JSON list of C-alpha atoms in Angstrom, two decimals:
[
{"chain": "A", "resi": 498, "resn": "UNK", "atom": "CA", "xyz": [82.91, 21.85, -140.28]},
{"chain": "A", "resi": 499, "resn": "UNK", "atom": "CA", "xyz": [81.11, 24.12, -137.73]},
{"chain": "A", "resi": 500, "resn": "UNK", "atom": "CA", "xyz": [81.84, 26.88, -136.29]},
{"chain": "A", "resi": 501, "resn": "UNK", "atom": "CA", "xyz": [81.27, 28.21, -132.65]},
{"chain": "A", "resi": 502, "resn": "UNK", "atom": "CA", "xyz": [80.36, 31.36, -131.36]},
{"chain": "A", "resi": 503, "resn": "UNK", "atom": "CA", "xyz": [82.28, 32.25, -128.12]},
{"chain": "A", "resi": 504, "resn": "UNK", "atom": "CA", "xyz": [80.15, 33.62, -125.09]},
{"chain": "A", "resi": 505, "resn": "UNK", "atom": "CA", "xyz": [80.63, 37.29, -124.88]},
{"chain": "A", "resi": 506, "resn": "UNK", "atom": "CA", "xyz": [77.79, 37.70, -122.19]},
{"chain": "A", "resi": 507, "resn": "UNK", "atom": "CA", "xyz": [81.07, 39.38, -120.31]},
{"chain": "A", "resi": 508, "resn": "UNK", "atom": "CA", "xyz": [81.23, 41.99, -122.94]},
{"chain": "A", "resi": 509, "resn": "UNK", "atom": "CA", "xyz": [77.46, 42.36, -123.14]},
{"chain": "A", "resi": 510, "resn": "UNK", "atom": "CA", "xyz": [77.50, 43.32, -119.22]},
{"chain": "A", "resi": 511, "resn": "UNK", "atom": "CA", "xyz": [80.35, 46.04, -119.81]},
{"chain": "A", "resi": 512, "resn": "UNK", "atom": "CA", "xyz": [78.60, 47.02, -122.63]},
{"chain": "A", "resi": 513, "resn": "UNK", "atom": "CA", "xyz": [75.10, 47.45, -120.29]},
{"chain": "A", "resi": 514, "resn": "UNK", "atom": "CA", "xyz": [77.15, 48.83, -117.48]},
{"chain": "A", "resi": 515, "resn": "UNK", "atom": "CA", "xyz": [78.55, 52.02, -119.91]},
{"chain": "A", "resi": 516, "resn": "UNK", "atom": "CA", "xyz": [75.16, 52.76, -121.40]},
{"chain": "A", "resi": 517, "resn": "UNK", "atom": "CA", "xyz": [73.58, 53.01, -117.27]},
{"chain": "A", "resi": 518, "resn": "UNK", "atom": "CA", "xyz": [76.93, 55.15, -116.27]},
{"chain": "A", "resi": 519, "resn": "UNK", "atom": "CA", "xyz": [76.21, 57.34, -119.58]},
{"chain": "A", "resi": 520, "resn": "UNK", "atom": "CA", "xyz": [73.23, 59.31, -118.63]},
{"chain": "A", "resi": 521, "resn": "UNK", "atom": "CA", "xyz": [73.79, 61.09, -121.78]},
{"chain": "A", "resi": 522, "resn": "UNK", "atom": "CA", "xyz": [70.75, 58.84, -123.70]},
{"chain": "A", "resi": 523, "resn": "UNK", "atom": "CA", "xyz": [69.14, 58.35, -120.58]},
{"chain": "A", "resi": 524, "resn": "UNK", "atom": "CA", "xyz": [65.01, 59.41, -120.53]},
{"chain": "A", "resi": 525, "resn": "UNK", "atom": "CA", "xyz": [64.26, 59.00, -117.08]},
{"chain": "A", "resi": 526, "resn": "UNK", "atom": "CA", "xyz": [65.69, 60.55, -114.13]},
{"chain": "A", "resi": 527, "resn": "UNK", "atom": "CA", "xyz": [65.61, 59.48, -110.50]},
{"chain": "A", "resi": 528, "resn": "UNK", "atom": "CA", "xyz": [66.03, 61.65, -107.81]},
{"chain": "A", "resi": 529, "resn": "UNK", "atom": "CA", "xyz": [67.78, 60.07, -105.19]},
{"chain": "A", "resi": 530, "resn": "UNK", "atom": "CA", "xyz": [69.16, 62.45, -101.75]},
{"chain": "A", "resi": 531, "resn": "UNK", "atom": "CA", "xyz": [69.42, 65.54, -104.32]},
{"chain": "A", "resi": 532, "resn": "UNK", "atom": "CA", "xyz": [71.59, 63.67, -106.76]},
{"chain": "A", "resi": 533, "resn": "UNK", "atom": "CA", "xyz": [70.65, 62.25, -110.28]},
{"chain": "A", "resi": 534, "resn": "UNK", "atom": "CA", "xyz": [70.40, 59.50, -111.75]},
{"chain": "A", "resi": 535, "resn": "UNK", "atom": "CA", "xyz": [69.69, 58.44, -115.32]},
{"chain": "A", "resi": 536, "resn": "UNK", "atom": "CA", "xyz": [68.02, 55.09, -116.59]},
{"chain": "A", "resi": 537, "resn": "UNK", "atom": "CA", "xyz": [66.69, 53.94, -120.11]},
{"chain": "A", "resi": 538, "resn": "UNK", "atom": "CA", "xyz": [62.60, 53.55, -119.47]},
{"chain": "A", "resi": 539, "resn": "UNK", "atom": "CA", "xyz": [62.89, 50.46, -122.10]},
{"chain": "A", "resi": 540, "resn": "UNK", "atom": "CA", "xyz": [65.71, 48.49, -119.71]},
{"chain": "A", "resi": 541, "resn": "UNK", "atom": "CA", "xyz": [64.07, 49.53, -116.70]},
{"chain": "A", "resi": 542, "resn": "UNK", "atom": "CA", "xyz": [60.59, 48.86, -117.71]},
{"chain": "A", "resi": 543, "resn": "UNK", "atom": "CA", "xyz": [61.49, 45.22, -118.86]},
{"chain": "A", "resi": 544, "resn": "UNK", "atom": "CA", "xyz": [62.94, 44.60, -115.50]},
{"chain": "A", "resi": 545, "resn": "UNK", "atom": "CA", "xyz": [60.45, 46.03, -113.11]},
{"chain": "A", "resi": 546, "resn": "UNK", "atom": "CA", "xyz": [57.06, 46.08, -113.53]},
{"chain": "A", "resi": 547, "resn": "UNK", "atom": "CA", "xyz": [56.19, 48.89, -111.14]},
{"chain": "A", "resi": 548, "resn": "UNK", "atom": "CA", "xyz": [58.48, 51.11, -113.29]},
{"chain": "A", "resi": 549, "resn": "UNK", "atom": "CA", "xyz": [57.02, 50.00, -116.75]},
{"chain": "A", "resi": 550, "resn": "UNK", "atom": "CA", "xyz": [53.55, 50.85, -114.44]},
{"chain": "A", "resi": 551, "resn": "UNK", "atom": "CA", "xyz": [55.08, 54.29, -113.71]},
{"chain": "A", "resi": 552, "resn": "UNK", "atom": "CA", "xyz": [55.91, 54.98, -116.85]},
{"chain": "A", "resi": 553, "resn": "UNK", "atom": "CA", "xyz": [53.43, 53.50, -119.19]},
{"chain": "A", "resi": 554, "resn": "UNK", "atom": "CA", "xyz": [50.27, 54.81, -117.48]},
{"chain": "A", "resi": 555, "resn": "UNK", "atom": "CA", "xyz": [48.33, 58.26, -116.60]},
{"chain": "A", "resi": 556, "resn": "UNK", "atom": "CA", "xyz": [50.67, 58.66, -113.75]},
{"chain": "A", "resi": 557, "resn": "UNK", "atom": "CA", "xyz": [52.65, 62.14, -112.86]},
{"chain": "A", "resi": 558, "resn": "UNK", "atom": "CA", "xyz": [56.28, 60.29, -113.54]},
{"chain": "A", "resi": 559, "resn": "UNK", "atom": "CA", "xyz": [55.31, 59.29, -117.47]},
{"chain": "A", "resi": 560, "resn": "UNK", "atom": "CA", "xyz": [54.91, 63.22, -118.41]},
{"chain": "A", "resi": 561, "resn": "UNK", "atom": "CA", "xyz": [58.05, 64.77, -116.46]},
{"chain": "A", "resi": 562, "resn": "UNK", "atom": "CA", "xyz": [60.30, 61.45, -117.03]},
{"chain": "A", "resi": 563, "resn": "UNK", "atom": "CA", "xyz": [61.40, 62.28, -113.18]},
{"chain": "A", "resi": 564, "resn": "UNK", "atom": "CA", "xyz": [61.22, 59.78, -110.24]},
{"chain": "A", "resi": 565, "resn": "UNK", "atom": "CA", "xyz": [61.57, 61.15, -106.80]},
{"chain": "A", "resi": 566, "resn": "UNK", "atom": "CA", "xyz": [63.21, 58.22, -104.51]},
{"chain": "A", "resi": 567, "resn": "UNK", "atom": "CA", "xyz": [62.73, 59.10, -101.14]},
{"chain": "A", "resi": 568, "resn": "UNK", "atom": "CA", "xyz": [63.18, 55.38, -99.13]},
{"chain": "A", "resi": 569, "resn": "UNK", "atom": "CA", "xyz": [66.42, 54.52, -100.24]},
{"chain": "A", "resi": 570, "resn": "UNK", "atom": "CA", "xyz": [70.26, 55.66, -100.33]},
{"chain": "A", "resi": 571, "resn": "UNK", "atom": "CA", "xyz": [72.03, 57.33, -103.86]},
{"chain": "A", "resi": 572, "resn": "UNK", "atom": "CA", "xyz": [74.95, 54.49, -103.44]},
{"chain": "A", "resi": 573, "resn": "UNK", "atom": "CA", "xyz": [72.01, 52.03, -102.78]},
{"chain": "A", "resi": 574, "resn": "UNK", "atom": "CA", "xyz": [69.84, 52.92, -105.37]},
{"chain": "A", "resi": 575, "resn": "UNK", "atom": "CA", "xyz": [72.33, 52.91, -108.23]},
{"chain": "A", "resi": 576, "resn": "UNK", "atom": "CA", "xyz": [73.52, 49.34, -107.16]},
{"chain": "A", "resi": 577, "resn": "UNK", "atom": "CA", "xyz": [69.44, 48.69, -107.61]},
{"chain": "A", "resi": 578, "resn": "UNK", "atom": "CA", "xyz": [69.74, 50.43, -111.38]},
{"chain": "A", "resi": 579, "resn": "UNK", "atom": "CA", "xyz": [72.89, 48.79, -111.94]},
{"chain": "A", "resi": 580, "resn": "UNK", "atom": "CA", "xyz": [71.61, 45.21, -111.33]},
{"chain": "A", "resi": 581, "resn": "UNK", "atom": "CA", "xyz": [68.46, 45.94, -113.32]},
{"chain": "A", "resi": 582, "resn": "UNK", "atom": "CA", "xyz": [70.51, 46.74, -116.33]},
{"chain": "A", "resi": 583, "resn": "UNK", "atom": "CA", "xyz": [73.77, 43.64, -115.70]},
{"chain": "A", "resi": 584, "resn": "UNK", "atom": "CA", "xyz": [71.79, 41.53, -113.05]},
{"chain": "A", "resi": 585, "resn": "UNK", "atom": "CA", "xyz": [75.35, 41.68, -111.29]},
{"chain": "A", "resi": 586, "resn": "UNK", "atom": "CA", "xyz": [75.49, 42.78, -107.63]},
{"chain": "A", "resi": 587, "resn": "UNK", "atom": "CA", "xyz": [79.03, 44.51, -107.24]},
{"chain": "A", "resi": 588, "resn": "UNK", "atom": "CA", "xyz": [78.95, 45.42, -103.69]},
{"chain": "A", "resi": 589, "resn": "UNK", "atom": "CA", "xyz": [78.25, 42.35, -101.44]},
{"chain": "A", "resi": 590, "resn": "UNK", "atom": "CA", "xyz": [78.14, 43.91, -97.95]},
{"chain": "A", "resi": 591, "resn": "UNK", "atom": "CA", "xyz": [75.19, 42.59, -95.96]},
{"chain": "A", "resi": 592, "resn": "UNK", "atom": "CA", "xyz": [73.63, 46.43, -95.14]},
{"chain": "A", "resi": 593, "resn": "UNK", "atom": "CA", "xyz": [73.64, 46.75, -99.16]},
{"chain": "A", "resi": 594, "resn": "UNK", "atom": "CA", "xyz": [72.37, 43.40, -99.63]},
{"chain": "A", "resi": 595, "resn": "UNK", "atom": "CA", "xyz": [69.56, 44.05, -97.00]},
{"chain": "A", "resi": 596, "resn": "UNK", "atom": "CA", "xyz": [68.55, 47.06, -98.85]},
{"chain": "A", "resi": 597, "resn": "UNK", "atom": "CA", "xyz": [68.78, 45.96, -102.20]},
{"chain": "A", "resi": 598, "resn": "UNK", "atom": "CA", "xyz": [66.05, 43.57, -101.09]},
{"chain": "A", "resi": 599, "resn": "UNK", "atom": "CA", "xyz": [63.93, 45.56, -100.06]},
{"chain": "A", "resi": 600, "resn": "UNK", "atom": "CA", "xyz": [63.93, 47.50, -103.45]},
{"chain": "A", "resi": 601, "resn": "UNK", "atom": "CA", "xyz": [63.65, 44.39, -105.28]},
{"chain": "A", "resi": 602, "resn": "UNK", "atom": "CA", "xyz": [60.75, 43.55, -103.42]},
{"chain": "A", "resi": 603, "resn": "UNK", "atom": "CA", "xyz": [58.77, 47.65, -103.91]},
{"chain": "A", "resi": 604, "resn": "UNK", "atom": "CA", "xyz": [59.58, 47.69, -107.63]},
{"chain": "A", "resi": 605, "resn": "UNK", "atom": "CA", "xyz": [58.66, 44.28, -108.30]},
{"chain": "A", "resi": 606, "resn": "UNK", "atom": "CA", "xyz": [62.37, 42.82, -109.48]},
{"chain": "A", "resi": 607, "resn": "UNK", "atom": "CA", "xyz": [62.05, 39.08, -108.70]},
{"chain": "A", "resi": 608, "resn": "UNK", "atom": "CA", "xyz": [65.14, 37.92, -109.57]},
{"chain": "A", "resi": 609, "resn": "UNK", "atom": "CA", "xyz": [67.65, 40.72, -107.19]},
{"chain": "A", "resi": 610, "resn": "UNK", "atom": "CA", "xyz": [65.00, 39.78, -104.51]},
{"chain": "A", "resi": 611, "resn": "UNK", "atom": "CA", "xyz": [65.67, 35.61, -104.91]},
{"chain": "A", "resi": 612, "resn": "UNK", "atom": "CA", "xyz": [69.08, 36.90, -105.15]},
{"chain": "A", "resi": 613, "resn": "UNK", "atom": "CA", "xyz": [69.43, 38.91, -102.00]},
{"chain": "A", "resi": 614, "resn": "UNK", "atom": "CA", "xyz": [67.13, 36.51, -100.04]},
{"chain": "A", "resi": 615, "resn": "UNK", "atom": "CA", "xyz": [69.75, 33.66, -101.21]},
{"chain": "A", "resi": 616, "resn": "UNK", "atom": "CA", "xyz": [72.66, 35.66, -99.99]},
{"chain": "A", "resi": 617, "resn": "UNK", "atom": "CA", "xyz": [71.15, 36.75, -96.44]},
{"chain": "A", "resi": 618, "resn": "UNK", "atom": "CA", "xyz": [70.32, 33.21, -96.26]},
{"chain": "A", "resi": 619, "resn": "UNK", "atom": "CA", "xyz": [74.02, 31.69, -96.73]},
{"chain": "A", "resi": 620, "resn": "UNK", "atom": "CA", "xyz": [75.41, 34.98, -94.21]},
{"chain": "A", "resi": 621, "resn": "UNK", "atom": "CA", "xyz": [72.63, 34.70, -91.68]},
{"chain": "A", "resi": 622, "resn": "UNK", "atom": "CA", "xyz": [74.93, 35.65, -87.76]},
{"chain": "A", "resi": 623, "resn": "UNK", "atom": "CA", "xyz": [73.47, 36.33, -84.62]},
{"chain": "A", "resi": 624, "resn": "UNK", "atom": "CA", "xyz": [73.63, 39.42, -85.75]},
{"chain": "A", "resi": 625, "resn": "UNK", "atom": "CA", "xyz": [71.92, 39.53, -88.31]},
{"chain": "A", "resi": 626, "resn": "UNK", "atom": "CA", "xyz": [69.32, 37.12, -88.23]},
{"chain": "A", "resi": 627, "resn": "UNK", "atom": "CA", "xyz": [66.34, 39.37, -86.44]},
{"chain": "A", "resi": 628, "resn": "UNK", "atom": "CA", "xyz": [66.84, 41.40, -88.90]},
{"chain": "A", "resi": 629, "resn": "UNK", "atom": "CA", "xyz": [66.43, 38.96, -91.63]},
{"chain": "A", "resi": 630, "resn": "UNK", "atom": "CA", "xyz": [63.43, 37.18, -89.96]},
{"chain": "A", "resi": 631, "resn": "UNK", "atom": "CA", "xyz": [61.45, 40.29, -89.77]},
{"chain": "A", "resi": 632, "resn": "UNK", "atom": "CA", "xyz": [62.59, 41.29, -93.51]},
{"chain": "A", "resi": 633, "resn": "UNK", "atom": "CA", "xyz": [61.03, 37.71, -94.67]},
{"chain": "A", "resi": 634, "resn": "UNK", "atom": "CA", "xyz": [58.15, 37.80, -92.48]},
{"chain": "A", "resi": 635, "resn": "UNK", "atom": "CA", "xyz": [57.41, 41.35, -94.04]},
{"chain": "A", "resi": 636, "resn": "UNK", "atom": "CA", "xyz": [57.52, 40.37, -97.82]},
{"chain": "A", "resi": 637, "resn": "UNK", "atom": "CA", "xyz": [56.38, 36.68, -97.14]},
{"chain": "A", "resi": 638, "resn": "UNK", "atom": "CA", "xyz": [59.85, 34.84, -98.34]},
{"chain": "A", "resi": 639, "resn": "UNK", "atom": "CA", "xyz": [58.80, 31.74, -96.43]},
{"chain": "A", "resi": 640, "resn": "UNK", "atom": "CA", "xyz": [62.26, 29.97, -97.08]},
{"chain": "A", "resi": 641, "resn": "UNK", "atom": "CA", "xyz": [64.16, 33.22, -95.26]},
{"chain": "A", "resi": 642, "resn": "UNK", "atom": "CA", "xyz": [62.06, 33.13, -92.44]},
{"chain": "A", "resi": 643, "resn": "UNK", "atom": "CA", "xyz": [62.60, 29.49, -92.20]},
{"chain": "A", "resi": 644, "resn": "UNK", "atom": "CA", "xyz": [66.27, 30.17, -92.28]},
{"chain": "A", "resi": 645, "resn": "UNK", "atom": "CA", "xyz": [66.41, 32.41, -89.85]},
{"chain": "A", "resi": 646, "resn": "UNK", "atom": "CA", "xyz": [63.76, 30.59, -87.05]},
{"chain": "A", "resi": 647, "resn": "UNK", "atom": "CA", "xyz": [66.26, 27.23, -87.57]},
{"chain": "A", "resi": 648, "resn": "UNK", "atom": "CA", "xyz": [69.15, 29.50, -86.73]},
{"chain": "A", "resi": 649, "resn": "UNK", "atom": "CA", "xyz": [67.40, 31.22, -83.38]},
{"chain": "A", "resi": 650, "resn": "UNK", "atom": "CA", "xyz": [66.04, 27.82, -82.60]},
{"chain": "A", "resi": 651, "resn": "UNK", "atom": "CA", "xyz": [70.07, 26.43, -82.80]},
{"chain": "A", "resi": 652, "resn": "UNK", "atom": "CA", "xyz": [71.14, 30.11, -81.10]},
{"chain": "A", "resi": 653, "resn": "UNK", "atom": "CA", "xyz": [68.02, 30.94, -78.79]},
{"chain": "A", "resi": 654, "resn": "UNK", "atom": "CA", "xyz": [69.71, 31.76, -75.51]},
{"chain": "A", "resi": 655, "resn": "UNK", "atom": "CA", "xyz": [72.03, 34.38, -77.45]},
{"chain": "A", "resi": 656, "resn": "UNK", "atom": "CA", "xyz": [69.18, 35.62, -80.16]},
{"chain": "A", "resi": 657, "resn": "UNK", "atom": "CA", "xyz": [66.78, 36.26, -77.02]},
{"chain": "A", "resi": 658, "resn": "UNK", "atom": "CA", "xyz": [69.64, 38.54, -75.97]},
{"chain": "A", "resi": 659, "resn": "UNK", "atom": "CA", "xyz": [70.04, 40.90, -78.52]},
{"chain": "A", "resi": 660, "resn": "UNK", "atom": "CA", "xyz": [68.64, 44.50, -79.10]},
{"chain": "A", "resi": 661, "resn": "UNK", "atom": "CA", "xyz": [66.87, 43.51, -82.58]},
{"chain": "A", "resi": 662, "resn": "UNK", "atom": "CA", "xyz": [65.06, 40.65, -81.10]},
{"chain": "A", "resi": 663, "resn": "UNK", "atom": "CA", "xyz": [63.89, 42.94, -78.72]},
{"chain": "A", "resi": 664, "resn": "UNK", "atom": "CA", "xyz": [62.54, 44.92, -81.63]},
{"chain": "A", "resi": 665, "resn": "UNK", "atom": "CA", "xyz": [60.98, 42.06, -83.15]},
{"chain": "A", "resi": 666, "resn": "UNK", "atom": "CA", "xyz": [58.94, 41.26, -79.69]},
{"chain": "A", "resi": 667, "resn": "UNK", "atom": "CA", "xyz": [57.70, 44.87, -79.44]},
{"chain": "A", "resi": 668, "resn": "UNK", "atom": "CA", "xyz": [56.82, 45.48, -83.33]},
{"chain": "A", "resi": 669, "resn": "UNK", "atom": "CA", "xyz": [55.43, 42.31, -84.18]},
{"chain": "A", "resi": 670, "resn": "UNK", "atom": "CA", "xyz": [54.54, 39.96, -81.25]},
{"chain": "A", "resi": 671, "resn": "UNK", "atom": "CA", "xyz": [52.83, 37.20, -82.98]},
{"chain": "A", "resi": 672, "resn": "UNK", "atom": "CA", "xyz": [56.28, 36.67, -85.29]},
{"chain": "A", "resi": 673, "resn": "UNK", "atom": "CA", "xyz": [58.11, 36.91, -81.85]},
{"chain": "A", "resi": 674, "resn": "UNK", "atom": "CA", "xyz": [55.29, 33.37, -80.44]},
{"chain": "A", "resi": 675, "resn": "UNK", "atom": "CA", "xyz": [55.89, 31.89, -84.34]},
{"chain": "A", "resi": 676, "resn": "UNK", "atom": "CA", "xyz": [59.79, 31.84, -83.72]},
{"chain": "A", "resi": 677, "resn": "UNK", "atom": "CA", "xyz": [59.50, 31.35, -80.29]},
{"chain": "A", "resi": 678, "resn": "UNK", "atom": "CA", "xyz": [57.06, 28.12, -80.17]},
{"chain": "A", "resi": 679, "resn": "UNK", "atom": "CA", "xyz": [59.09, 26.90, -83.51]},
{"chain": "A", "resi": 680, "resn": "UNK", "atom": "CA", "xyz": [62.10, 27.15, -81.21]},
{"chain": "A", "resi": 681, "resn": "UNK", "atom": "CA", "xyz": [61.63, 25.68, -77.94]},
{"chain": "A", "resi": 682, "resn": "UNK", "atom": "CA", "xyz": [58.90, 22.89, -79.56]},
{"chain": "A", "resi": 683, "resn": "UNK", "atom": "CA", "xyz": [59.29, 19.69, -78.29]},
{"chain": "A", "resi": 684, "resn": "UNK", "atom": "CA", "xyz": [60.05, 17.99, -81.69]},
{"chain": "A", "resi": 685, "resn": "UNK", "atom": "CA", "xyz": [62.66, 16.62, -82.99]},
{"chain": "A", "resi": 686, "resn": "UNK", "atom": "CA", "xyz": [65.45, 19.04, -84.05]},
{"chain": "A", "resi": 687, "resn": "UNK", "atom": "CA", "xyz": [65.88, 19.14, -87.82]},
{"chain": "A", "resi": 688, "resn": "UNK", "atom": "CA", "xyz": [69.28, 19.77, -89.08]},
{"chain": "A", "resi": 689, "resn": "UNK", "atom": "CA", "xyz": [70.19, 23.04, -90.01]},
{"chain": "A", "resi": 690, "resn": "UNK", "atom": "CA", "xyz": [68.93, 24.15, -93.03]},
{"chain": "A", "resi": 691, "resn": "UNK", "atom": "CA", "xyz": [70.73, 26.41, -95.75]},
{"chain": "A", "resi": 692, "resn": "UNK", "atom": "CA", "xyz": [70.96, 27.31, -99.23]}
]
């Protein structure tokens, strides 16, 4: 007779969730718009690199145990700890999303990043979609960007249109040619490609 062990990954992610809400056996602390923030250097370290970096190595943060935060929101930030201790993403707005990728992508978390790069991908709108293009372009997710130039090409006339395309021509004019030749090339339209 054999006996089987139930899956209680659901309890290990409460379980990971209440040790990152109780700061009380935290040993790091992030500074984030004034307001604290406590982590476990072992959880954190395992997840991101650049923190294990921080902390493991001659640098100022491994002596004080305190990381200043100055490129990101509290609420933001402590969705960014929270996934890097229950690789769950509890508020799935696109502005959080959109940030929470660009975190992933400073402190070196892979998976939030293929996460949030999924996610922008299956929620890409006209108005989002400069925005997304110039996100990929920055941090070289080649399937984003590929995303969002088969959505302009499919939405061109309204894309050329809007204020953050605009942007896009005036910050970084040779991504503004890419999209544009991509989009008005004579070939054969491919169908529209998603995640």
């Amino acid at each position: 007779m054999s006996f089987k062990f139930e899956n209680d990954s659901h309890d290990l992610v409460k379980d990971l969730e209440t040790l990152y809400r109780d700061s009380s056996t935290a040993d790091v602390t992030f500074i984030v718009e004034g307001l604290k923030l406590g982590a476990h250097t072992s959880i954190i370290g395992c997840r991101s690199s650049v923190f294990a970096k921080m902390l493991d190595h001659d640098m100022l943060e491994k002596g004080t145990r305190r990381i200043q935060i100055t490129d990101a929101d509290f609420q933001v930030f402590d969705a960014f700890l929270l996934y890097l201790y229950t690789a769950q993403i509890k508020n799935e707005d696109w502005e959080t999303v959109y940030s929470l990728y660009s975190l992933a992508a400073k402190y070196d978390a892979s998976s939030l990043k293929h996460k949030c790069s999924h996610w922008l991908g299956k929620n890409i709108s006209l108005e989002t979609v400069c925005k997304c293009c110039a996100l990929a372009e920055l941090h070289g997710d080649q399937l984003l960007k590929q995303i969002t130039k088969l959505f302009m090409r499919e939405h061109l006339n309204e894309t050329l249109q809007t204020t953050d395309w605009q942007i896009i021509v005036s910050d970084d004019s040779q991504l503004a040619s890419e999209v544009l030749s991509f989009a008005t090339s004579r070939m054969q339209h491919a169908p529209f490609l998603s995640f």
